[in-house]
Amino acid sequence: MAELTRDDVAHLAGLARIDLSDAELDKMVGELGVILESVAVVQQSPIEGVEPMSHPMPLVNVTRPDVVRPSLGAEAALAGAPEADQQRFSVPRILDED
């Protein structure tokens, strides 16, 4: 693999819109080089017969049945509100109309 240069890092930083100082560019050359070397090692792993997966552990989505149940009415929900208007919470305006 070709050696990562300071210009390569500067180009990547520009693409990511990250402003790096000269010292940060110099430091990132080494750090990104280590990352690229690690990726190259992983790419050499034998993958024949390995099924693609989105997560290393099996995940099960735990859901509950969607059943209508009794809940708070508007009056009970708004009982502790400092201010309510038309069965809704009333809060101070923070944005202009436009």
XYZ file of N, CA and C in Angstrom:
294
model
N 0.843 -1.174 0.000
C 0.000 0.000 0.000
C 0.889 1.237 0.000
N 0.446 2.250 -0.721
C 1.227 3.486 -0.799
C 1.237 4.195 0.551
N 2.323 4.868 0.813
C 2.482 5.616 2.066
C 1.559 6.832 2.064
N 0.903 7.060 3.192
C 0.025 8.217 3.348
C 0.876 9.473 3.529
N 0.577 10.506 2.775
C 1.370 11.738 2.857
C 0.583 12.832 3.580
N 1.287 13.876 3.932
C 0.677 15.036 4.582
C -0.344 15.682 3.644
N -0.048 15.688 2.350
C -0.981 16.233 1.362
C -2.268 15.402 1.300
N -2.119 14.072 1.439
C -3.304 13.209 1.461
C -4.204 13.568 2.642
N -3.593 13.751 3.791
C -4.357 14.093 4.999
C -5.006 15.463 4.839
N -4.292 16.406 4.284
C -4.850 17.741 4.062
C -6.038 17.658 3.098
N -5.908 16.820 2.065
C -6.999 16.648 1.113
C -8.225 16.036 1.805
N -8.015 14.988 2.617
C -9.117 14.370 3.349
C -9.765 15.352 4.315
N -8.954 16.139 4.988
C -9.484 17.139 5.913
C -10.326 18.166 5.167
N -9.872 18.543 3.984
C -10.643 19.478 3.167
C -11.981 18.891 2.739
N -11.972 17.617 2.340
C -13.221 16.961 1.957
C -14.197 16.885 3.128
N -13.656 16.671 4.314
C -14.489 16.587 5.509
C -14.783 17.961 6.108
N -14.219 18.983 5.483
C -14.386 20.360 5.966
C -13.912 20.516 7.410
N -12.746 19.931 7.660
C -12.106 20.027 8.967
C -10.867 20.877 8.807
N -10.772 21.919 9.592
C -9.620 22.812 9.534
C -8.559 22.300 10.507
N -7.465 21.781 9.976
C -6.393 21.249 10.812
C -5.171 22.155 10.744
N -4.542 22.332 11.895
C -3.297 23.104 11.926
C -2.176 22.245 11.347
N -1.000 22.850 11.131
C 0.137 22.103 10.606
C 0.530 20.967 11.547
N 0.496 21.242 12.850
C 0.853 20.217 13.832
C -0.163 19.076 13.804
N -1.437 19.418 13.664
C -2.469 18.386 13.611
C -2.347 17.546 12.344
N -2.005 18.184 11.225
C -1.795 17.440 9.982
C -0.661 16.435 10.146
N 0.438 16.887 10.732
C 1.586 15.997 10.934
C 1.222 14.827 11.837
N 0.453 15.098 12.886
C 0.051 14.046 13.816
C -0.899 13.062 13.139
N -1.828 13.579 12.336
C -2.820 12.732 11.693
C -2.221 11.811 10.628
N -1.098 12.201 10.034
C -0.442 11.322 9.053
C -0.132 9.982 9.711
N 0.449 10.035 10.894
C 0.792 8.800 11.608
C -0.438 8.042 12.076
N -1.421 8.774 12.632
C -2.613 8.117 13.167
C -3.448 7.473 12.064
N -3.636 8.172 10.962
C -4.398 7.583 9.856
C -3.637 6.435 9.215
N -2.314 6.532 9.206
C -1.506 5.432 8.689
C -1.724 4.157 9.487
N -1.787 4.267 10.809
C -2.032 3.102 11.669
C -3.418 2.530 11.397
N -4.402 3.401 11.224
C -5.763 2.943 10.935
C -5.806 2.194 9.607
N -5.167 2.750 8.586
C -5.150 2.091 7.279
C -4.433 0.747 7.326
N -3.362 0.662 8.090
C -2.657 -0.613 8.244
C -3.550 -1.637 8.935
N -4.300 -1.215 9.930
C -5.204 -2.128 10.642
C -6.302 -2.625 9.713
N -6.844 -1.746 8.890
C -7.872 -2.139 7.935
C -7.291 -3.146 6.938
N -6.065 -2.932 6.515
C -5.432 -3.854 5.572
C -5.284 -5.241 6.189
N -4.959 -5.316 7.471
C -4.830 -6.609 8.156
C -6.184 -7.306 8.203
N -7.240 -6.565 8.532
C -8.587 -7.150 8.604
C -9.025 -7.634 7.228
N -8.679 -6.903 6.185
C -9.065 -7.293 4.828
C -8.419 -8.609 4.396
N -7.361 -9.017 5.054
C -6.682 -10.265 4.708
C -7.319 -11.471 5.390
N -8.338 -11.265 6.204
C -9.007 -12.362 6.899
C -9.703 -13.277 5.908
N -9.671 -14.591 6.194
C -10.390 -15.523 5.307
C -11.900 -15.364 5.508
N -12.622 -15.095 4.421
C -14.051 -14.846 4.551
C -14.904 -15.820 3.743
N -14.294 -16.822 3.136
C -15.069 -17.781 2.368
C -16.044 -18.486 3.303
N -17.313 -18.524 2.899
C -18.333 -19.218 3.683
C -18.886 -18.415 4.854
N -18.446 -17.191 5.018
C -18.944 -16.364 6.114
C -20.117 -15.536 5.598
N -21.266 -15.688 6.260
C -22.455 -14.959 5.856
C -22.322 -13.478 6.237
N -22.717 -12.579 5.339
C -22.710 -11.154 5.686
C -23.673 -10.883 6.837
N -23.324 -9.929 7.682
C -24.187 -9.609 8.814
C -24.104 -8.119 9.125
N -25.125 -7.623 9.764
C -25.134 -6.214 10.136
C -24.656 -6.011 11.568
N -24.605 -7.092 12.347
C -24.195 -6.994 13.754
C -23.549 -8.318 14.144
N -22.502 -8.290 14.967
C -21.812 -9.537 15.301
C -22.617 -10.474 16.199
N -23.610 -9.954 16.899
C -24.434 -10.770 17.781
C -25.860 -10.801 17.227
N -26.559 -11.924 17.372
C -27.940 -11.948 16.881
C -28.807 -10.991 17.708
N -29.582 -10.173 17.012
C -30.450 -9.226 17.690
C -31.901 -9.606 17.442
N -32.696 -9.461 18.472
C -34.123 -9.709 18.350
C -34.828 -8.436 18.764
N -35.714 -7.960 17.912
C -36.447 -6.753 18.216
C -37.577 -7.099 19.186
N -37.501 -6.586 20.396
C -38.500 -6.868 21.418
C -39.610 -5.835 21.293
N -40.796 -6.305 20.992
C -41.936 -5.407 20.864
C -43.086 -5.937 21.706
N -44.010 -5.086 21.956
C -45.227 -5.513 22.654
C -46.389 -5.328 21.692
N -47.460 -6.047 21.939
C -48.628 -5.879 21.055
C -49.146 -4.440 21.127
N -49.614 -3.934 20.013
C -50.158 -2.585 19.940
C -51.636 -2.654 20.334
N -51.881 -2.478 21.631
C -53.230 -2.612 22.160
C -53.635 -1.279 22.790
N -54.855 -0.875 22.549
C -55.365 0.346 23.157
C -55.580 0.079 24.640
N -55.005 0.953 25.476
C -55.146 0.820 26.920
C -55.600 2.151 27.482
N -56.156 2.131 28.676
C -56.543 3.407 29.294
C -55.299 4.262 29.547
N -55.456 5.556 29.364
C -54.342 6.477 29.613
C -54.882 7.731 30.281
N -53.978 8.665 30.543
C -54.378 9.914 31.183
C -55.265 10.732 30.248
N -56.264 11.346 30.821
C -57.051 12.295 30.063
C -56.309 13.618 30.005
N -56.783 14.540 29.170
C -56.120 15.838 29.017
C -56.063 16.581 30.345
N -57.127 16.541 31.107
C -57.163 17.275 32.381
C -56.120 16.742 33.358
N -56.002 15.423 33.471
C -55.018 14.834 34.379
C -53.596 15.108 33.893
N -53.362 15.032 32.584
C -52.025 15.257 32.046
C -51.577 16.693 32.249
N -52.509 17.631 32.154
C -52.173 19.052 32.278
C -52.277 19.564 33.702
N -52.634 18.708 34.655
C -52.848 19.140 36.037
C -51.609 19.809 36.631
N -50.427 19.341 36.309
C -49.201 19.908 36.879
C -48.541 20.954 36.005
N -49.135 21.256 34.858
C -48.537 22.219 33.931
C -48.672 23.629 34.486
N -47.631 24.458 34.340
C -47.720 25.837 34.813
C -48.796 26.627 34.069
N -48.997 26.294 32.790
C -50.010 26.997 32.006
C -50.501 26.078 30.896
N -51.809 26.102 30.648
C -52.401 25.296 29.590
C -53.358 26.166 28.795
N -53.537 25.822 27.512
C -54.440 26.566 26.644
C -55.082 25.573 25.676
N -56.382 25.475 25.653
C -57.136 24.585 24.767
C -56.665 23.131 24.889
N -56.547 22.664 26.105
C -56.109 21.300 26.421
C -54.717 20.990 25.862
N -53.836 21.981 25.850
C -52.450 21.806 25.408
C -51.532 22.518 26.384
N -50.282 22.057 26.446
C -49.281 22.757 27.238
C -49.021 24.106 26.586
N -48.917 25.145 27.371
C -48.611 26.476 26.841
C -47.187 26.829 27.267
N -46.356 27.160 26.280
C -44.959 27.483 26.555
C -44.623 28.829 25.931
N -43.595 29.511 26.432
C -43.225 30.809 25.856
C -42.740 30.643 24.419
N -43.057 31.605 23.565
C -42.606 31.605 22.177
C -41.098 31.905 22.156
N -40.359 31.107 21.379
C -38.913 31.338 21.265
C -38.495 31.636 19.829
N -39.389 31.409 18.876
C -39.087 31.671 17.470
C -40.027 32.734 16.919
N -39.539 33.505 15.974
C -40.378 34.496 15.305
C -41.252 33.797 14.267
N -42.226 34.504 13.772
C -43.135 33.962 12.755
C -42.421 33.647 11.452
N -41.425 34.453 11.062
C -40.760 34.249 9.773
C -39.657 33.299 9.956
